[in-house]
Amino acid sequence: HSTSRRQRQMCIRDRYIILLPFLLLAVACDGADDSPSREGSFQTLVGKNYLSVLPGTIQVGNFAGTFKLSIATNLVWSAVTEDEWIQLPARSGGKEVLTVNYAANDDVTTSRKAKITFSAEGVNDVIIEIVQSDKTFINPIAGIPDPWIIQHQGAYYVCKAHYNGINVSKSDKLTKINPTKAIWTAPKDNGTIKPWNTSHIWAPELHFIDGSWYVYYAAGRPIEESGGSYKMQRTGVLRSKTADPLGEYEDMGMLYTGDNYVAGIVPTVDNTCYAIDMGVLKIENKLYAVWSGTISKETGGDQRIYIAEMSNPWTICSNRVQISQPDQSWELVSGKVNEGPAFLQHDGKVFVVYSCNGSWTKDYRLAYLMLNIGDDPLNPSNWKKSPNAVFYRCDDTVNEDGVNGVGHCSFTKSPDGTEDWIVYHVKNRNHGSYGTGRSTFMQRFTWNADGTPNFGTPVGWGEPIVVPSGE
């Protein structure tokens, strides 16, 4: 949806991203064999010890069977499991592909989980999670781009842009999105009164903060007023009037996203900069806004990730601070874009997971910024960028639907709170436009031993997945 959103890079049949402790290795395949068992040959890194296992999460049915794990390492490794229904072969450290057997699940009414821990001296353990159940669902679950799902008191709420407004829905299942209800419609011009937010409603996010619901959204004026560009896009916020996220909201106005903050400043298009995809998070009891913006409101330029402090959920009280710009080869494939920040907190760390490259291209993918809790979020040097993209797939399909770039995510938990899930959109076909649509996907993810998220590989179009735990 952005204005600055391709060489061919790392299509899923040709390359995989391998996440190591603060090191990512590119894994190249020759592309000649598309059989499911082929895992390719791994490039080694001279002078670096590494251990990597793919995929990070295995999902199997209740029948007995086998699955394969691809192992890349220059060390002697071992693998153990405490789960009796998983049978590991004798240790075979030199092999690239490990075949694992699993037993049937006789209790078909419940799912079960197991873990395999891979270890080697001098590197962090790698933990592989196996989930077994015959209760499955199929992606995509909807056709919503920039999907935002939040869990609250046993229900899941979806927030989306709908024509020139914002809609919300409620469901008791993560995998089922019910019909949405309009909660806000953009204002219209009334004579000489020309509101800043009449057009182009993008990527709304629903947040529950201190007992109230807030929706952060991007909007602007008709592009005809700015020479066909979207440079007038800014961020506004709605506040709920009741405890019901599907109830009435009041428009709290534009948020300040500029470089010349003074106490009491009233945000306008003239004193702020382009700002989209805003979300908010609390770090050590302080509230911060994070969004995608451009360098200059006049000239635009590449999209970067900014952060600012908030005095309350509808007021930014500091200048914006840049914490990321597109400066790595893997985020400069098609367009200079960092956008769609979403947030995770785990093991003493904060992660801003963002999208890079053009969202209209097959190169769209996720990376993250990491902050140690206790460090100042407004100091750019405290944020560390992932060494590579961390979530990407490209089926390179033109005449049929497939996964052709992934991005703009949100995070939630399974109904019983035991699993982490990522919700994201995929580009349906490999065309350099939004014409063939974007679809809503979701899948579980895990965590690496070093505390970083392990999103694994995006699942395929129509691929069965075990339902979230507790659903």
Short mmCIF file of N, CA, C and O in Angstrom, two decimals, residues 91-178:
data_model
loop_
_atom_site.label_atom_id
_atom_site.label_comp_id
_atom_site.label_asym_id
_atom_site.label_seq_id
_atom_site.Cartn_x
_atom_site.Cartn_y
_atom_site.Cartn_z
N ARG A 91 22.63 -41.46 15.91
CA ARG A 91 23.25 -40.19 15.55
C ARG A 91 24.10 -40.32 14.30
O ARG A 91 24.86 -41.27 14.14
N SER A 92 23.90 -39.38 13.37
CA SER A 92 24.62 -39.45 12.09
C SER A 92 25.03 -38.04 11.71
O SER A 92 24.46 -37.42 10.82
N GLY A 93 26.02 -37.52 12.42
CA GLY A 93 26.36 -36.12 12.33
C GLY A 93 26.78 -35.62 10.97
O GLY A 93 26.71 -34.43 10.70
N GLY A 94 27.21 -36.50 10.09
CA GLY A 94 27.68 -36.01 8.80
C GLY A 94 26.60 -35.87 7.75
O GLY A 94 26.83 -35.31 6.69
N LYS A 95 25.39 -36.38 8.05
CA LYS A 95 24.34 -36.36 7.03
C LYS A 95 23.62 -35.02 7.00
O LYS A 95 23.47 -34.36 8.02
N GLU A 96 23.16 -34.64 5.84
CA GLU A 96 22.42 -33.40 5.69
C GLU A 96 20.94 -33.59 5.95
O GLU A 96 20.25 -32.65 6.31
N VAL A 97 20.41 -34.81 5.75
CA VAL A 97 18.99 -35.07 5.93
C VAL A 97 18.81 -36.19 6.95
O VAL A 97 19.40 -37.25 6.82
N LEU A 98 18.02 -35.91 7.98
CA LEU A 98 17.75 -36.87 9.04
C LEU A 98 16.29 -37.29 8.95
O LEU A 98 15.40 -36.44 8.95
N THR A 99 16.04 -38.60 8.87
CA THR A 99 14.68 -39.12 8.80
C THR A 99 14.24 -39.55 10.20
O THR A 99 14.91 -40.34 10.86
N VAL A 100 13.12 -38.99 10.65
CA VAL A 100 12.60 -39.25 11.99
C VAL A 100 11.27 -39.97 11.88
O VAL A 100 10.42 -39.60 11.06
N ASN A 101 11.09 -41.00 12.70
CA ASN A 101 9.83 -41.74 12.74
C ASN A 101 8.96 -41.23 13.88
O ASN A 101 9.48 -40.81 14.93
N TYR A 102 7.65 -41.28 13.69
CA TYR A 102 6.75 -40.93 14.78
C TYR A 102 5.60 -41.92 14.83
O TYR A 102 5.19 -42.50 13.81
N ALA A 103 5.08 -42.15 16.05
CA ALA A 103 4.03 -43.13 16.26
C ALA A 103 2.66 -42.52 16.04
O ALA A 103 2.50 -41.29 16.01
N ALA A 104 1.67 -43.39 15.91
CA ALA A 104 0.30 -42.93 15.74
C ALA A 104 -0.22 -42.35 17.05
O ALA A 104 0.19 -42.75 18.15
N ASN A 105 -1.11 -41.41 16.95
CA ASN A 105 -1.78 -40.82 18.11
C ASN A 105 -3.13 -41.50 18.27
O ASN A 105 -4.05 -41.27 17.48
N ASP A 106 -3.25 -42.35 19.29
CA ASP A 106 -4.49 -43.11 19.48
C ASP A 106 -5.61 -42.24 20.03
O ASP A 106 -6.79 -42.55 19.83
N ASP A 107 -5.26 -41.18 20.73
CA ASP A 107 -6.27 -40.27 21.26
C ASP A 107 -6.57 -39.20 20.23
O ASP A 107 -5.99 -38.11 20.23
N VAL A 108 -7.47 -39.50 19.32
CA VAL A 108 -7.72 -38.61 18.19
C VAL A 108 -8.47 -37.34 18.60
O VAL A 108 -8.64 -36.43 17.80
N THR A 109 -8.91 -37.28 19.85
CA THR A 109 -9.67 -36.09 20.29
C THR A 109 -8.76 -34.94 20.68
O THR A 109 -9.22 -33.81 20.81
N THR A 110 -7.47 -35.21 20.90
CA THR A 110 -6.56 -34.14 21.32
C THR A 110 -5.30 -34.17 20.47
O THR A 110 -4.91 -35.20 19.92
N SER A 111 -4.67 -33.03 20.38
CA SER A 111 -3.38 -32.96 19.72
C SER A 111 -2.28 -33.18 20.76
O SER A 111 -2.52 -33.12 21.97
N ARG A 112 -1.07 -33.44 20.31
CA ARG A 112 0.06 -33.57 21.22
C ARG A 112 1.30 -32.97 20.58
O ARG A 112 1.36 -32.80 19.36
N LYS A 113 2.27 -32.67 21.44
CA LYS A 113 3.48 -32.00 20.96
C LYS A 113 4.71 -32.75 21.44
O LYS A 113 4.68 -33.46 22.44
N ALA A 114 5.79 -32.57 20.70
CA ALA A 114 7.08 -33.14 21.07
C ALA A 114 8.17 -32.16 20.67
O ALA A 114 7.94 -31.25 19.86
N LYS A 115 9.37 -32.37 21.22
CA LYS A 115 10.52 -31.54 20.87
C LYS A 115 11.74 -32.41 20.64
O LYS A 115 11.92 -33.43 21.30
N ILE A 116 12.55 -31.99 19.69
CA ILE A 116 13.87 -32.58 19.46
C ILE A 116 14.89 -31.48 19.67
O ILE A 116 14.78 -30.40 19.09
N THR A 117 15.88 -31.75 20.50
CA THR A 117 16.93 -30.76 20.77
C THR A 117 18.22 -31.20 20.10
O THR A 117 18.73 -32.29 20.36
N PHE A 118 18.73 -30.35 19.22
CA PHE A 118 20.01 -30.58 18.55
C PHE A 118 21.08 -29.75 19.25
O PHE A 118 20.87 -28.56 19.49
N SER A 119 22.21 -30.38 19.55
CA SER A 119 23.28 -29.70 20.28
C SER A 119 24.62 -29.92 19.61
O SER A 119 24.86 -30.97 18.99
N ALA A 120 25.49 -28.93 19.73
CA ALA A 120 26.88 -29.04 19.29
C ALA A 120 27.69 -28.07 20.14
O ALA A 120 27.19 -27.02 20.55
N GLU A 121 28.93 -28.41 20.39
CA GLU A 121 29.75 -27.62 21.27
C GLU A 121 30.03 -26.24 20.67
O GLU A 121 30.40 -26.12 19.50
N GLY A 122 29.83 -25.20 21.49
CA GLY A 122 30.17 -23.85 21.07
C GLY A 122 29.07 -23.07 20.40
O GLY A 122 29.26 -21.90 20.05
N VAL A 123 27.88 -23.68 20.18
CA VAL A 123 26.75 -22.97 19.58
C VAL A 123 25.50 -23.24 20.41
O VAL A 123 25.46 -24.18 21.21
N ASN A 124 24.51 -22.42 20.25
CA ASN A 124 23.25 -22.61 20.97
C ASN A 124 22.52 -23.84 20.47
O ASN A 124 22.60 -24.20 19.28
N ASP A 125 21.77 -24.48 21.36
CA ASP A 125 20.92 -25.60 20.96
C ASP A 125 19.87 -25.13 19.96
O ASP A 125 19.43 -23.98 19.97
N VAL A 126 19.45 -26.05 19.10
CA VAL A 126 18.36 -25.80 18.16
C VAL A 126 17.22 -26.73 18.54
O VAL A 126 17.42 -27.95 18.62
N ILE A 127 16.05 -26.19 18.80
CA ILE A 127 14.90 -26.98 19.23
C ILE A 127 13.87 -27.03 18.11
O ILE A 127 13.44 -25.99 17.60
N ILE A 128 13.50 -28.23 17.72
CA ILE A 128 12.47 -28.47 16.70
C ILE A 128 11.20 -28.93 17.39
O ILE A 128 11.24 -29.83 18.24
N GLU A 129 10.08 -28.31 17.07
CA GLU A 129 8.80 -28.67 17.68
C GLU A 129 7.96 -29.48 16.70
O GLU A 129 7.88 -29.14 15.51
N ILE A 130 7.34 -30.56 17.20
CA ILE A 130 6.45 -31.40 16.39
C ILE A 130 5.06 -31.33 16.99
O ILE A 130 4.89 -31.48 18.21
N VAL A 131 4.06 -31.07 16.16
CA VAL A 131 2.67 -31.03 16.59
C VAL A 131 1.91 -32.10 15.82
O VAL A 131 1.99 -32.15 14.58
N GLN A 132 1.17 -32.95 16.54
CA GLN A 132 0.43 -34.04 15.89
C GLN A 132 -1.06 -33.92 16.17
O GLN A 132 -1.50 -33.83 17.31
N SER A 133 -1.84 -33.90 15.12
CA SER A 133 -3.30 -33.83 15.22
C SER A 133 -3.91 -34.00 13.84
O SER A 133 -3.26 -33.71 12.84
N ASP A 134 -5.14 -34.46 13.81
CA ASP A 134 -5.87 -34.52 12.54
C ASP A 134 -6.83 -33.35 12.38
O ASP A 134 -7.55 -33.26 11.39
N LYS A 135 -6.87 -32.47 13.37
CA LYS A 135 -7.69 -31.27 13.27
C LYS A 135 -6.87 -30.20 12.56
O LYS A 135 -5.89 -29.70 13.10
N THR A 136 -7.26 -29.88 11.35
CA THR A 136 -6.46 -28.96 10.55
C THR A 136 -7.33 -27.86 9.95
O THR A 136 -8.56 -27.96 9.93
N PHE A 137 -6.67 -26.84 9.46
CA PHE A 137 -7.32 -25.81 8.66
C PHE A 137 -6.43 -25.50 7.46
O PHE A 137 -5.28 -25.96 7.39
N ILE A 138 -6.97 -24.76 6.52
CA ILE A 138 -6.27 -24.49 5.27
C ILE A 138 -6.07 -22.98 5.11
O ILE A 138 -6.99 -22.19 5.31
N ASN A 139 -4.85 -22.58 4.76
CA ASN A 139 -4.59 -21.20 4.36
C ASN A 139 -4.81 -21.05 2.86
O ASN A 139 -4.54 -21.99 2.11
N PRO A 140 -5.28 -19.88 2.38
CA PRO A 140 -5.57 -18.68 3.16
C PRO A 140 -6.90 -18.77 3.89
O PRO A 140 -7.80 -19.50 3.46
N ILE A 141 -7.03 -17.98 4.98
CA ILE A 141 -8.28 -17.96 5.73
C ILE A 141 -9.14 -16.77 5.35
O ILE A 141 -10.30 -16.70 5.76
N ALA A 142 -8.58 -15.82 4.61
CA ALA A 142 -9.33 -14.62 4.22
C ALA A 142 -8.56 -13.90 3.12
O ALA A 142 -7.45 -14.31 2.74
N GLY A 143 -9.15 -12.84 2.62
CA GLY A 143 -8.50 -12.02 1.60
C GLY A 143 -8.19 -10.63 2.12
O GLY A 143 -8.39 -9.64 1.42
N ILE A 144 -7.71 -10.55 3.36
CA ILE A 144 -7.46 -9.26 4.01
C ILE A 144 -5.97 -8.93 3.94
O ILE A 144 -5.15 -9.66 4.51
N PRO A 145 -5.60 -7.86 3.26
CA PRO A 145 -4.19 -7.44 3.32
C PRO A 145 -3.90 -6.73 4.64
O PRO A 145 -4.82 -6.26 5.31
N ASP A 146 -2.63 -6.66 5.02
CA ASP A 146 -2.21 -6.00 6.26
C ASP A 146 -3.04 -6.51 7.44
O ASP A 146 -3.61 -5.72 8.20
N PRO A 147 -3.15 -7.82 7.64
CA PRO A 147 -4.09 -8.35 8.64
C PRO A 147 -3.67 -8.02 10.07
O PRO A 147 -2.51 -8.16 10.44
N TRP A 148 -4.63 -7.58 10.86
CA TRP A 148 -4.38 -7.29 12.27
C TRP A 148 -5.38 -8.07 13.12
O TRP A 148 -6.58 -7.86 13.04
N ILE A 149 -4.86 -8.98 13.93
CA ILE A 149 -5.69 -9.79 14.82
C ILE A 149 -5.18 -9.62 16.24
O ILE A 149 -3.98 -9.73 16.49
N ILE A 150 -6.08 -9.35 17.18
CA ILE A 150 -5.72 -9.21 18.58
C ILE A 150 -6.63 -10.10 19.41
O ILE A 150 -7.84 -10.18 19.15
N GLN A 151 -6.06 -10.78 20.40
CA GLN A 151 -6.82 -11.64 21.29
C GLN A 151 -7.14 -10.89 22.58
O GLN A 151 -6.28 -10.21 23.14
N HIS A 152 -8.38 -11.01 23.05
CA HIS A 152 -8.77 -10.32 24.28
C HIS A 152 -9.92 -11.07 24.93
O HIS A 152 -10.97 -11.30 24.30
N GLN A 153 -9.70 -11.50 26.17
CA GLN A 153 -10.73 -12.17 26.97
C GLN A 153 -11.41 -13.30 26.21
O GLN A 153 -12.63 -13.41 26.17
N GLY A 154 -10.59 -14.15 25.60
CA GLY A 154 -11.10 -15.35 24.95
C GLY A 154 -11.63 -15.17 23.54
O GLY A 154 -12.09 -16.14 22.92
N ALA A 155 -11.58 -13.97 23.01
CA ALA A 155 -12.07 -13.70 21.66
C ALA A 155 -10.95 -13.12 20.81
O ALA A 155 -9.97 -12.58 21.31
N TYR A 156 -11.11 -13.26 19.49
CA TYR A 156 -10.16 -12.69 18.53
C TYR A 156 -10.87 -11.60 17.74
O TYR A 156 -11.96 -11.81 17.19
N TYR A 157 -10.22 -10.43 17.67
CA TYR A 157 -10.77 -9.29 16.94
C TYR A 157 -9.89 -8.98 15.74
O TYR A 157 -8.68 -8.87 15.87
N VAL A 158 -10.53 -8.86 14.59
CA VAL A 158 -9.85 -8.51 13.35
C VAL A 158 -10.20 -7.07 13.01
O VAL A 158 -11.38 -6.69 13.04
N CYS A 159 -9.18 -6.28 12.68
CA CYS A 159 -9.38 -4.88 12.31
C CYS A 159 -8.87 -4.69 10.89
O CYS A 159 -7.74 -5.12 10.57
N LYS A 160 -9.68 -4.08 10.02
CA LYS A 160 -9.26 -3.93 8.63
C LYS A 160 -9.81 -2.65 8.03
O LYS A 160 -10.84 -2.10 8.48
N ALA A 161 -9.13 -2.17 7.00
CA ALA A 161 -9.66 -1.08 6.19
C ALA A 161 -10.77 -1.64 5.31
O ALA A 161 -10.64 -2.73 4.74
N HIS A 162 -11.86 -0.88 5.21
CA HIS A 162 -13.00 -1.34 4.42
C HIS A 162 -13.53 -0.16 3.62
O HIS A 162 -14.14 0.76 4.19
N TYR A 163 -13.26 -0.19 2.31
CA TYR A 163 -13.58 0.95 1.47
C TYR A 163 -12.97 2.21 2.10
O TYR A 163 -11.76 2.26 2.31
N ASN A 164 -13.77 3.20 2.45
CA ASN A 164 -13.20 4.42 3.02
C ASN A 164 -13.49 4.50 4.52
O ASN A 164 -13.81 5.57 5.06
N GLY A 165 -13.34 3.36 5.18
CA GLY A 165 -13.58 3.32 6.61
C GLY A 165 -12.83 2.18 7.25
O GLY A 165 -11.92 1.58 6.66
N ILE A 166 -13.22 1.85 8.48
CA ILE A 166 -12.56 0.81 9.26
C ILE A 166 -13.62 -0.11 9.85
O ILE A 166 -14.64 0.35 10.39
N ASN A 167 -13.40 -1.42 9.72
CA ASN A 167 -14.31 -2.44 10.23
C ASN A 167 -13.61 -3.33 11.23
O ASN A 167 -12.39 -3.52 11.16
N VAL A 168 -14.40 -3.92 12.13
CA VAL A 168 -13.88 -4.85 13.14
C VAL A 168 -14.80 -6.06 13.19
O VAL A 168 -16.02 -5.94 13.02
N SER A 169 -14.23 -7.25 13.44
CA SER A 169 -15.03 -8.45 13.63
C SER A 169 -14.59 -9.17 14.89
O SER A 169 -13.49 -8.94 15.41
N LYS A 170 -15.43 -10.08 15.37
CA LYS A 170 -15.16 -10.86 16.57
C LYS A 170 -15.39 -12.33 16.29
O LYS A 170 -16.35 -12.70 15.62
N SER A 171 -14.49 -13.18 16.82
CA SER A 171 -14.62 -14.63 16.63
C SER A 171 -14.07 -15.34 17.86
O SER A 171 -13.15 -14.84 18.51
N ASP A 172 -14.62 -16.52 18.16
CA ASP A 172 -14.06 -17.31 19.26
C ASP A 172 -12.98 -18.27 18.76
O ASP A 172 -12.40 -19.02 19.54
N LYS A 173 -12.69 -18.23 17.45
CA LYS A 173 -11.65 -19.06 16.87
C LYS A 173 -10.64 -18.20 16.12
O LYS A 173 -11.03 -17.29 15.37
N LEU A 174 -9.37 -18.50 16.32
CA LEU A 174 -8.34 -17.77 15.60
C LEU A 174 -8.44 -18.01 14.10
O LEU A 174 -8.19 -17.10 13.30
N THR A 175 -8.82 -19.21 13.70
CA THR A 175 -8.82 -19.58 12.28
C THR A 175 -10.10 -19.22 11.54
O THR A 175 -10.22 -19.50 10.36
N LYS A 176 -11.04 -18.59 12.24
CA LYS A 176 -12.30 -18.21 11.58
C LYS A 176 -12.52 -16.72 11.73
O LYS A 176 -12.61 -16.20 12.85
N ILE A 177 -12.60 -16.01 10.63
CA ILE A 177 -12.87 -14.58 10.64
C ILE A 177 -14.33 -14.36 10.27
O ILE A 177 -14.77 -14.71 9.16
N ASN A 178 -15.09 -13.81 11.18
CA ASN A 178 -16.51 -13.57 10.96
C ASN A 178 -16.73 -12.26 10.20
O ASN A 178 -15.80 -11.45 10.05
#
